[in-house]
Coordinates of C-alpha atoms in Angstrom, one line a residue:
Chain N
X887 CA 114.6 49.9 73.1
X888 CA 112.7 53.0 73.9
X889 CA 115.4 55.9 75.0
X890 CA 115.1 57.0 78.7
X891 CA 112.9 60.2 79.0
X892 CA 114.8 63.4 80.3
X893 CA 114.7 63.9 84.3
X894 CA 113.9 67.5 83.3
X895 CA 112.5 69.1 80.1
X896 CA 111.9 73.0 80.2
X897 CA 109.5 74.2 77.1
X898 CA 109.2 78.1 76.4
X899 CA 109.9 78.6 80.4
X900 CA 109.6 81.9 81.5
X901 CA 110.7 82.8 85.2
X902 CA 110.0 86.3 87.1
X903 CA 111.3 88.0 89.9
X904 CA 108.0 89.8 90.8
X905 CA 106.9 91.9 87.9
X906 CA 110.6 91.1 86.1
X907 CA 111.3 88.3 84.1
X908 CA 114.9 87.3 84.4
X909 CA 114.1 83.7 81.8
X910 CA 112.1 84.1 78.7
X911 CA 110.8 81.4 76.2
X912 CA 113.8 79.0 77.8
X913 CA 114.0 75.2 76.0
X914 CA 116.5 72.6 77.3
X915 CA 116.5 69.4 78.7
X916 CA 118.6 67.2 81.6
X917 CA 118.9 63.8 80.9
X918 CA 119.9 61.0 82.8
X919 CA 123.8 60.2 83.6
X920 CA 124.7 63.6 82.0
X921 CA 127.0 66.6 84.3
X922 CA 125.1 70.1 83.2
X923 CA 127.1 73.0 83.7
X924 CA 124.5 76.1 83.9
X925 CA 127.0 79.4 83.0
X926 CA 126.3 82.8 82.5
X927 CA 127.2 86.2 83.8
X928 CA 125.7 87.1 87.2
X929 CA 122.1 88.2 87.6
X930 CA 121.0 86.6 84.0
X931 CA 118.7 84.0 86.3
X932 CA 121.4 80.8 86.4
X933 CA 120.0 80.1 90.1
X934 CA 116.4 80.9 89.5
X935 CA 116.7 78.4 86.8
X936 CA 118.2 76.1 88.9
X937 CA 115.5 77.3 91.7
X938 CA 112.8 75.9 89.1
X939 CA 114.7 72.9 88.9
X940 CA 114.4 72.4 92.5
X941 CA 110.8 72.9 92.6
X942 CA 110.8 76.0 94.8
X943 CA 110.5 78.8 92.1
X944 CA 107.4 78.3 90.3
X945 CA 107.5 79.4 86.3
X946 CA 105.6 82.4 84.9
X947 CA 104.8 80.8 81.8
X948 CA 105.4 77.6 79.3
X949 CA 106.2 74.2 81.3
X950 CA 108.7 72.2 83.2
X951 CA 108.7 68.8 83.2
X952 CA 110.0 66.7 85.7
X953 CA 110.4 62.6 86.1
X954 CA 109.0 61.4 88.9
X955 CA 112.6 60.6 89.8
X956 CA 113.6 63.8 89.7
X957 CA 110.4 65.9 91.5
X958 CA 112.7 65.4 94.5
X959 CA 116.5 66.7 93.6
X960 CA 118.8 67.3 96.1
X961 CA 119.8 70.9 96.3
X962 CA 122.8 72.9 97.5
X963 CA 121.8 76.3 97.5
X964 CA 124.6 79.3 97.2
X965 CA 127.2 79.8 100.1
X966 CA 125.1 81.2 103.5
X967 CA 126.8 83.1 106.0
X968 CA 124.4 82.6 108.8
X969 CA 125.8 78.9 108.2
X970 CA 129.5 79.9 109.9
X971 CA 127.4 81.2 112.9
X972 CA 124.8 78.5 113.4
X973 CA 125.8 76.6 117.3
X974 CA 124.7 73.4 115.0
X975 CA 127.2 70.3 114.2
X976 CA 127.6 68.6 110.7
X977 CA 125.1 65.6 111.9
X978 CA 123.0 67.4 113.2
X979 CA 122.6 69.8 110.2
X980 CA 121.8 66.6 108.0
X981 CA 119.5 65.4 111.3
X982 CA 117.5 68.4 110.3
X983 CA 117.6 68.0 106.6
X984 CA 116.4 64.6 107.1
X985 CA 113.7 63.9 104.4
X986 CA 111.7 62.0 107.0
X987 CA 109.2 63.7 109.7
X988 CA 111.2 61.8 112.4
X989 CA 110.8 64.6 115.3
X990 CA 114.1 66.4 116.5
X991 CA 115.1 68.5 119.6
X992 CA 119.2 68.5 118.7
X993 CA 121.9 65.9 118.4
X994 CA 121.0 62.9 116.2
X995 CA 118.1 60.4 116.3
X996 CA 118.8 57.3 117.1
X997 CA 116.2 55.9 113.8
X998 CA 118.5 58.5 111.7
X999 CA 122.2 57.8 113.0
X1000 CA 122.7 55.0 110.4
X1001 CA 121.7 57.1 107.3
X1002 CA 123.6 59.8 108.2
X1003 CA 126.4 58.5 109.6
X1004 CA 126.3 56.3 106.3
X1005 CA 126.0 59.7 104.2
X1006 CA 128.6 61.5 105.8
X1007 CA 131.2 58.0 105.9
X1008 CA 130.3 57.7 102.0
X1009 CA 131.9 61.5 101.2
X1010 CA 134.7 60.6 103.2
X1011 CA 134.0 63.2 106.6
X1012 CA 132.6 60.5 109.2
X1013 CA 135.1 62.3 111.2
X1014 CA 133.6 65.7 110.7
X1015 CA 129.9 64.5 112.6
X1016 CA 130.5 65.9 115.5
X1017 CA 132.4 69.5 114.6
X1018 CA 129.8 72.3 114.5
X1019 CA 129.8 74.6 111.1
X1020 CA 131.7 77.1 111.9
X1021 CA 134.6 75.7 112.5
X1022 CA 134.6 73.5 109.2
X1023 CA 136.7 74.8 106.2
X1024 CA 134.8 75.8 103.4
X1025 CA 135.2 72.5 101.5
X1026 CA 134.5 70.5 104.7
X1027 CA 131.5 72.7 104.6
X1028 CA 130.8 71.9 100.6
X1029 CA 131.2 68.4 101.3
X1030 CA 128.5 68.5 105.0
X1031 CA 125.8 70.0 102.9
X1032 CA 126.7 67.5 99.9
X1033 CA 126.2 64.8 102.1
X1034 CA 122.4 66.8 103.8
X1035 CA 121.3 66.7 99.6
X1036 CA 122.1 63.1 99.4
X1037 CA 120.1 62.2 102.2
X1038 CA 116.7 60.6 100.3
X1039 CA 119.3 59.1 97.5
X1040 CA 117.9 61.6 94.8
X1041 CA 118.8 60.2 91.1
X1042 CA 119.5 64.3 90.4
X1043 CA 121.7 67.1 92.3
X1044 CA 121.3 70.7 91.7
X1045 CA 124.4 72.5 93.0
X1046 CA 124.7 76.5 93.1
X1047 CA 127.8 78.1 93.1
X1048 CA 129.4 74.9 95.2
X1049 CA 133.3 76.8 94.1
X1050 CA 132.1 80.7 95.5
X1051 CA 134.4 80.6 98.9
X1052 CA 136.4 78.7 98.1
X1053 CA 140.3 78.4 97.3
X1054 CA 142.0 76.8 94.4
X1055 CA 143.0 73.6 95.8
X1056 CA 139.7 73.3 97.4
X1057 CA 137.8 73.6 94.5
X1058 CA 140.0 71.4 92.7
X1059 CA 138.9 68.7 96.1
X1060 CA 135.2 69.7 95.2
X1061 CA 135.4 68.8 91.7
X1062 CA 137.0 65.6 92.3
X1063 CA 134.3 64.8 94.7
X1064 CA 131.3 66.0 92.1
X1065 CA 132.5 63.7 89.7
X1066 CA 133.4 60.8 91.8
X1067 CA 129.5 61.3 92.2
X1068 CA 128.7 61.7 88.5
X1069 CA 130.9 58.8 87.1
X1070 CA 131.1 56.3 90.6
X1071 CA 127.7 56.8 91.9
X1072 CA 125.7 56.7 88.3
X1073 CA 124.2 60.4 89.9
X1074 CA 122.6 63.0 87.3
X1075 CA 124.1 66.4 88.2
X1076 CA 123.5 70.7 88.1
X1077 CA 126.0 72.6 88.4
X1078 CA 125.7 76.6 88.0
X1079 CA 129.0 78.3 88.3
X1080 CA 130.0 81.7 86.5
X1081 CA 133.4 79.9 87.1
X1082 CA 134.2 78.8 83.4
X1083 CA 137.5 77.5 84.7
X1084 CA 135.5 75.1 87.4
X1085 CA 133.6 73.7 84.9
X1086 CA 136.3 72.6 82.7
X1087 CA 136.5 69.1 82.5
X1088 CA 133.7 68.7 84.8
X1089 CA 130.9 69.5 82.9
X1090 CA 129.3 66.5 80.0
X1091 CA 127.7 69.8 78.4
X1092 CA 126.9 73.4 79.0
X1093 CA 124.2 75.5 79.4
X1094 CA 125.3 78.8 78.5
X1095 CA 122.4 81.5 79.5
X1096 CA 123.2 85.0 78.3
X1097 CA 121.4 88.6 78.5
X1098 CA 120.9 88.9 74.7
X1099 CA 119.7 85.1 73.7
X1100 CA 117.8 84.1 76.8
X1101 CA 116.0 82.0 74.9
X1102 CA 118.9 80.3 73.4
X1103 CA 120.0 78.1 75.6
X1104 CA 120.0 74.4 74.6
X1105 CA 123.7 73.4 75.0
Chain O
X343 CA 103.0 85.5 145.8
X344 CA 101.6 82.5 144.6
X345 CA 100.5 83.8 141.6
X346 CA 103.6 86.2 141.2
X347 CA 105.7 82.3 141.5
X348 CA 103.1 80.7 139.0
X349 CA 103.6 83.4 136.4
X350 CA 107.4 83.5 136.6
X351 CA 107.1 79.8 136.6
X352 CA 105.4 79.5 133.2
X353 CA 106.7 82.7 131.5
X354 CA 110.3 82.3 132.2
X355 CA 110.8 78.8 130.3
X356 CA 108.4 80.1 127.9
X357 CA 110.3 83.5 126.8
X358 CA 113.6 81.2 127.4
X359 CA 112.7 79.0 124.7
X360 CA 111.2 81.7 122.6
X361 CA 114.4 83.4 123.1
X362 CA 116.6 80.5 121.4
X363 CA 115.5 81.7 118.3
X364 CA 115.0 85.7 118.4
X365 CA 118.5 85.1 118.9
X366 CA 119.3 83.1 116.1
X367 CA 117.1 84.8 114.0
X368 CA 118.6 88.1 114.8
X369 CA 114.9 89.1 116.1
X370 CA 116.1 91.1 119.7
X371 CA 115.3 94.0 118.6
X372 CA 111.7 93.5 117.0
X373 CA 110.8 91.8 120.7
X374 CA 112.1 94.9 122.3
X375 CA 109.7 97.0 120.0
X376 CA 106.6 94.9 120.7
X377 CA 107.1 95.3 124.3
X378 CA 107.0 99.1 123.9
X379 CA 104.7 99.1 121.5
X380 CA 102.3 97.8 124.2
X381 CA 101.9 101.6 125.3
X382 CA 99.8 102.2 122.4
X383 CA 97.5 99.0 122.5
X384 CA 96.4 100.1 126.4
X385 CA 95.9 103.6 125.1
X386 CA 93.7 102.1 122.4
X387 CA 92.0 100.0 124.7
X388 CA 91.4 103.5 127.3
X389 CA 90.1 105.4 124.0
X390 CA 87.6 102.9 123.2
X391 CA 86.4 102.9 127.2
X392 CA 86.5 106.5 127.3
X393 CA 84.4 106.8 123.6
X394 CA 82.2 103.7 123.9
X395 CA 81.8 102.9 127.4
X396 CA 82.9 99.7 126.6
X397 CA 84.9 97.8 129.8
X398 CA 87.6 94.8 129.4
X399 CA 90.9 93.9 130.4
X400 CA 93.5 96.4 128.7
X401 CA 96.0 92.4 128.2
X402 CA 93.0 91.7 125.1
X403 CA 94.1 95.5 123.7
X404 CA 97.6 94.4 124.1
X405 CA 97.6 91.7 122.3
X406 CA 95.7 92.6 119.9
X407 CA 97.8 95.6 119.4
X408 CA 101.3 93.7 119.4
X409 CA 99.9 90.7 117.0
X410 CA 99.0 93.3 114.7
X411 CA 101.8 95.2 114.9
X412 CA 104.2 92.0 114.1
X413 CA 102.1 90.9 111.3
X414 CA 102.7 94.2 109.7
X415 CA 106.4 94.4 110.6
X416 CA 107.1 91.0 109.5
X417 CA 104.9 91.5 106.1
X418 CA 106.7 95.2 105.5
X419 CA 110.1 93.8 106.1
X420 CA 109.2 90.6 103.6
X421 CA 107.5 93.2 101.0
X422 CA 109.4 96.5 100.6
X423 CA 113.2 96.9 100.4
X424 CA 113.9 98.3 103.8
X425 CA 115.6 96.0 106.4
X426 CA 114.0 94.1 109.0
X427 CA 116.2 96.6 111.6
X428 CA 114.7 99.6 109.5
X429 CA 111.5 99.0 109.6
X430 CA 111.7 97.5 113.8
X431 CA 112.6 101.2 114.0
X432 CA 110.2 102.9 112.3
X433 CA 107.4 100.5 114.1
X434 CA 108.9 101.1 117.6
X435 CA 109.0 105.0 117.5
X436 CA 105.9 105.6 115.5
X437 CA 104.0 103.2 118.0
X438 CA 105.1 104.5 120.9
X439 CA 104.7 107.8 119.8
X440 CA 101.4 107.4 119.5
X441 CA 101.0 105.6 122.7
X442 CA 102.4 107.9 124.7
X443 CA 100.1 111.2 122.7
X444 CA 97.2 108.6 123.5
X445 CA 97.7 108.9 127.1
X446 CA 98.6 112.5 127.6
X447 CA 95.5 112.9 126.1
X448 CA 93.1 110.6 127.9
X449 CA 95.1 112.5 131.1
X450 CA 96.8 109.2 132.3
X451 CA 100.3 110.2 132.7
X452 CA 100.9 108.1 135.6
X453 CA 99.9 104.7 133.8
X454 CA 103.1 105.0 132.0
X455 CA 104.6 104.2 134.6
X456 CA 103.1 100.8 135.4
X457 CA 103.4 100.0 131.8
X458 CA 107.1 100.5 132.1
X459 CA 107.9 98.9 134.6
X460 CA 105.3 96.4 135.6
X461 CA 104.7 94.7 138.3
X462 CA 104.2 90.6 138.7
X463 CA 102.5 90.8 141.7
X464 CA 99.5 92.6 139.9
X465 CA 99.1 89.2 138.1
X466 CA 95.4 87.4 139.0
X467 CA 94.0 84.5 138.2
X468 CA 92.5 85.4 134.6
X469 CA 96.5 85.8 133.6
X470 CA 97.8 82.3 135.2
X471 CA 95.1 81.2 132.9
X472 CA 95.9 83.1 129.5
X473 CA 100.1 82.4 130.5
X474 CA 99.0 78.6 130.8
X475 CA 97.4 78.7 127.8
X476 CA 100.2 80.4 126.3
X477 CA 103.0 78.0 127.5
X478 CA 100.9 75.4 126.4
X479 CA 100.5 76.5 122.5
X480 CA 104.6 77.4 122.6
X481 CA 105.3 74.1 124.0
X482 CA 103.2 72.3 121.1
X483 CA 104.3 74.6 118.1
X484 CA 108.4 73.9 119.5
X485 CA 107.0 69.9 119.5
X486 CA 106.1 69.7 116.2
X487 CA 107.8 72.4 114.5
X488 CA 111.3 72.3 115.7
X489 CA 113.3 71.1 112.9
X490 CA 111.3 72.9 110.1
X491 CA 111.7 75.8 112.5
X492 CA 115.5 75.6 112.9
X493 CA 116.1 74.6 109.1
X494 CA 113.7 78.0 107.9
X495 CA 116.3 80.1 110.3
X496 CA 119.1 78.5 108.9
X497 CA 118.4 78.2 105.4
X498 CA 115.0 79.4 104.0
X499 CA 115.3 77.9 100.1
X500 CA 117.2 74.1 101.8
X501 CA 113.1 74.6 104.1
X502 CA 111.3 75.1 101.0
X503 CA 113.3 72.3 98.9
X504 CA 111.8 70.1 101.8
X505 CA 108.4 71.5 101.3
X506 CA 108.6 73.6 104.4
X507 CA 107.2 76.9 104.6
X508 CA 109.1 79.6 105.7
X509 CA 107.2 82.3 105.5
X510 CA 104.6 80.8 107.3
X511 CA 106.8 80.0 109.7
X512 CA 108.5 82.8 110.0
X513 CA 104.1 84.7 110.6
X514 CA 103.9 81.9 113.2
X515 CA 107.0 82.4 115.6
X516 CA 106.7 86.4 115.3
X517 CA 102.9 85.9 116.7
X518 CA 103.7 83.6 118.8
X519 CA 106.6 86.4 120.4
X520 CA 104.0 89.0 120.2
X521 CA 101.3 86.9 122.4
X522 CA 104.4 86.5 124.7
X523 CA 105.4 89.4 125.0
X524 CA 101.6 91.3 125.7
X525 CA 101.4 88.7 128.1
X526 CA 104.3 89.1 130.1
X527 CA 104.3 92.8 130.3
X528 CA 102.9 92.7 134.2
X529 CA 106.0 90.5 134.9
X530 CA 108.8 92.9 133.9
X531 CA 107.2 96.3 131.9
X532 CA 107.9 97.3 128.6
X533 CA 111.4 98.3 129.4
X534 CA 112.7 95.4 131.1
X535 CA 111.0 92.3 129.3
X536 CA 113.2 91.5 126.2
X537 CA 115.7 90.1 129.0
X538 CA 113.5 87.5 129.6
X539 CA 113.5 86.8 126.0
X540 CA 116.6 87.2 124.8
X541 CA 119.3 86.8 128.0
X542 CA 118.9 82.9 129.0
X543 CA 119.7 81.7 125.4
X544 CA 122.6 83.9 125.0
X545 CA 123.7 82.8 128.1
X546 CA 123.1 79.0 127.3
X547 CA 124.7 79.6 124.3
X548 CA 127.8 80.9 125.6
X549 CA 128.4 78.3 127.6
X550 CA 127.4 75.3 125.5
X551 CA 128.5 76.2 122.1
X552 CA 125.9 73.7 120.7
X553 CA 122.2 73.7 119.7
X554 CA 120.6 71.2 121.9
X555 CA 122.9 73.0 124.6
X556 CA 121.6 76.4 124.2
X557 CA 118.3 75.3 123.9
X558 CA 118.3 73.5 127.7
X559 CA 120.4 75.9 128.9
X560 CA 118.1 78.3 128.2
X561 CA 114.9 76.3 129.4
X562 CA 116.7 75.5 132.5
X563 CA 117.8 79.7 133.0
X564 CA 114.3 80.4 132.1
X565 CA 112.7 78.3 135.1
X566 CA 115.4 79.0 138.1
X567 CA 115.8 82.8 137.3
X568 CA 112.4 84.0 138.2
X569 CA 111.9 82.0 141.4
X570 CA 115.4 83.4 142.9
X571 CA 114.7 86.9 140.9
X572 CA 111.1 86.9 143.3
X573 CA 113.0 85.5 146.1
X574 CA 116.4 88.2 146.2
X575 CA 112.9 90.9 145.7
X576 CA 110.9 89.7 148.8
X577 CA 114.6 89.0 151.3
X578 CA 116.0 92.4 150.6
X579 CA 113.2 94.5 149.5
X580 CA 114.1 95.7 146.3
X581 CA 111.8 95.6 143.3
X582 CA 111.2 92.3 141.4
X583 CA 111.4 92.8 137.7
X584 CA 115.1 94.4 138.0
X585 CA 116.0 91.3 140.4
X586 CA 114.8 89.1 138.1
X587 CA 116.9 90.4 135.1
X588 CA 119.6 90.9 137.4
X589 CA 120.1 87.0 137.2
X590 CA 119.9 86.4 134.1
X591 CA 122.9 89.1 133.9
X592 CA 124.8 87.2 137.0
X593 CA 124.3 84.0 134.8
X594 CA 125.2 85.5 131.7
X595 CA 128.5 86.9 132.6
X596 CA 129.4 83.7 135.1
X597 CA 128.9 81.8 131.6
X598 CA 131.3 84.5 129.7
X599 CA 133.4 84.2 132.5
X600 CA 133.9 80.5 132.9
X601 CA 134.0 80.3 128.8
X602 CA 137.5 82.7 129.5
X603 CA 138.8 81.0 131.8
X604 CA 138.4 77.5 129.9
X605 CA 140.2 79.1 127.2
X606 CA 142.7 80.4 129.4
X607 CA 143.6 77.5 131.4
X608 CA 145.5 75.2 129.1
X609 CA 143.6 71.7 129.0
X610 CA 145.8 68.5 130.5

């Protein structure tokens, strides 16, 4: 039986900030079913990588492959503030992550109330739809924009940082929920966390980037 | 006063929706600089008359002047390391500056004046026309772009991971404020007009809490304050542009105040 090809393969990557290059001659791969833990020290390019990933950083040099399964990850970028001050409510922040062009002027959709009710019921907050995000807690919060990545059913999630604001137990809550995800819901998964004490036990393998071996970074 | 009703009629919805999100984007204070920075595109408009002999409506200077000028700010603020407040500054003074040196020099003190303060009555035909057209584009670019609009303001990487363009965006609205703004300056003057902008969705925001709230609130503030700001001018004789930003103030602190006083009165 031929083995599954990886959802993402990165060859001599390079990414740049500008005229600074923050990943040189990278190599690694994702493959299906596995829980990558991305971990570094801060500003040695763990969420550009994860950015490239995405799709929305393009590389300076070598290549990055992606299935056709995963050109369309769902991504939870880094904490926002502006989020806490946004008048918008948990459904209708995944109205307007919607992958669809369905048009929107507030509230929900009627053609997108199943799939996000259905979203938000599956992660357990159906009761959160109608709370606006600032006055969710920051796992409630996690969980919301969870929910907006799942949206088009993406076989891959890139998370950045989902622990940064948040308290012990609620991390703990998190990490429960990310791999109910991996192991329940057959879901690839990203995870970039400086936290080494988050990813412990949660993470299938690691991707340790570091200042001196950029390059080094195969797991 | 037809024309004076017609204009406040299809700017005050128009700057209301606008408004929504120069608030949410944080973007007061760059609509506040391209209404100033009008001085300068009249001056500019003068120099070229007085130099070339050339005649046209100083509005085509204006906006000109203020598209240009939030290109630049927008692409400065996007490019160097200086915040978006910094270099709204910097824009402001230097523009006006040069504005007002403009018209000390072409000897046209007193057109400062008008500028300031405006006047909606001075509006004709030719700017119904232009303030139609205007409506009509913000009306179609908040049709189709609403949602990539509000996800861009909330979260510019979660707009590009769903192929939006932010940046773009981001060029779009701040032209689209600019055109507003050059073409509402007979309604209210340069000193007055970012209250038409940036008071009825404050307002509507107070006192709905909720996006789609703040977003009708404000269109509906937008079309009943000019009408009864034109109306309170013409009964008690007082000038216009102050009445009309008057209510918007009456309806912003009734909505502050009934927010209060919700909070206050325990619920049964």
């Amino acid at each position: 039986m031929m083995p599954h090809p990886p959802l993402i393969a990165a060859r001599a990557l390079s990414l740049s900030h500008g005229t600074r290059t923050v990943i040189h001659d990278f190599h690694a791969t994702v493959e299906r079913g596995e829980l990558v833990g991305i971990t570094g020290p801060n500003g040695v390019g763990k969420t550009t990588l994860l950015k490239a990933f995405a799709g929305i950083h393009r590389p300076s040099s070598g290549e990055l492959l992606r299935h056709p399964e995963a050109t369309r990850p769902g991504y939870v970028a880094q904490h926002s503030p502006i989020l806490r001050t946004f008048p918008l409510t948990a459904a209708e922040f995944l109205a307007i992550n919607h992958p669809g062009r369905t048009p929107w002027f507030g509230g929900i959709p009627r053609k997108l109330h199943h799939g996000i009710c259905g979203k938000l019921d599956c992660l357990g907050i159906a009761h959160l739809a109608k709370r606006l995000l600032g006055t969710l807690s920051g796992g409630e919060l996690q969980r919301v924009r969870i929910a907006a990545a799942m949206l088009d059913d993406p076989t891959l999630i890139l998370l950045d940082e989902p622990s940064s604001h948040l308290d012990p137990a609620c991390a703990d809550h998190l990490k429960a929920l990310i791999l109910h995800l991996h192991t329940d819901h057959h879901l690839t998964l990203v995870v970039v966390s400086h936290d080494e004490s988050f990813l412990h036990g949660l993470a299938t393998r690691r991707l340790p980037l570091d200042h001196k071996l950029p390059a080094a970074a195969t797991g | 006063m037809r024309y004076a009703l017609i204009s406040g009629l299809l700017l005050g919805p128009t700057c209301a929706l606008l408004g929504v999100f120069v608030n949410l984007r944080g973007m007061a204070f760059f609509s506040d600089a391209l209404a100033h920075s009008a001085i300068t595109g009249v001056a500019i408009g003068f120099l070229i008359e007085a130099s070339t002999g050339w005649k046209t409506d100083p509005t085509y200077f204006i906006l000109g002047f203020c598209c240009l000028l939030a290109l630049g700010m927008s692409w400065l603020a996007q490019k160097t390391p200086l915040s978006r407040d910094t270099v709204t500054a910097f824009a402001f003074t230097g523009s006006v500056a040069l504005g007002v040196i403009l018209i000390s020099a072409l000897g046209k003190p007193r057109l400062l004046e008008g500028l300031l303060f405006g006047s909606i009555f001075s509006n004709g035909p030719a700017d119904i026309t232009r303030q139609a057209v205007l409506a009509l584009i913000v009306a179609g670019f908040f049709l189709t772009q609403l949602r990539p609009l509000t996800l861009a303001t909330l979260d510019p990487e979660l707009a590009r991971a769903r192929d939006f363009r932010p940046m773009l965006l981001h060029y779009a609205f701040s032209l689209l404020v600019a055109a507003t703004v050059a073409l509402s300056l007979k309604m209210l003057g340069a000193l007055l007009l970012s209250a038409l902008i940036v008071m009825p969705a404050a307002a509507a925001r107070v006192a709905t809490g909720g996006f789609r709230g703040m977003l009708l609130g404000a269109l509906l503030l937008g079309v009943l304050a000019p009408p009864l700001g034109i109306y309170a001018s013409a009964a008690f004789n007082l000038p216009t542009g102050p009445c009309i930003v008057l209510v918007h103030v009456a309806a912003l602190a009734v909505c502050q105040m009934s927010q209060l006083l919700r909070h206050r009165i325990p619920q049964p």
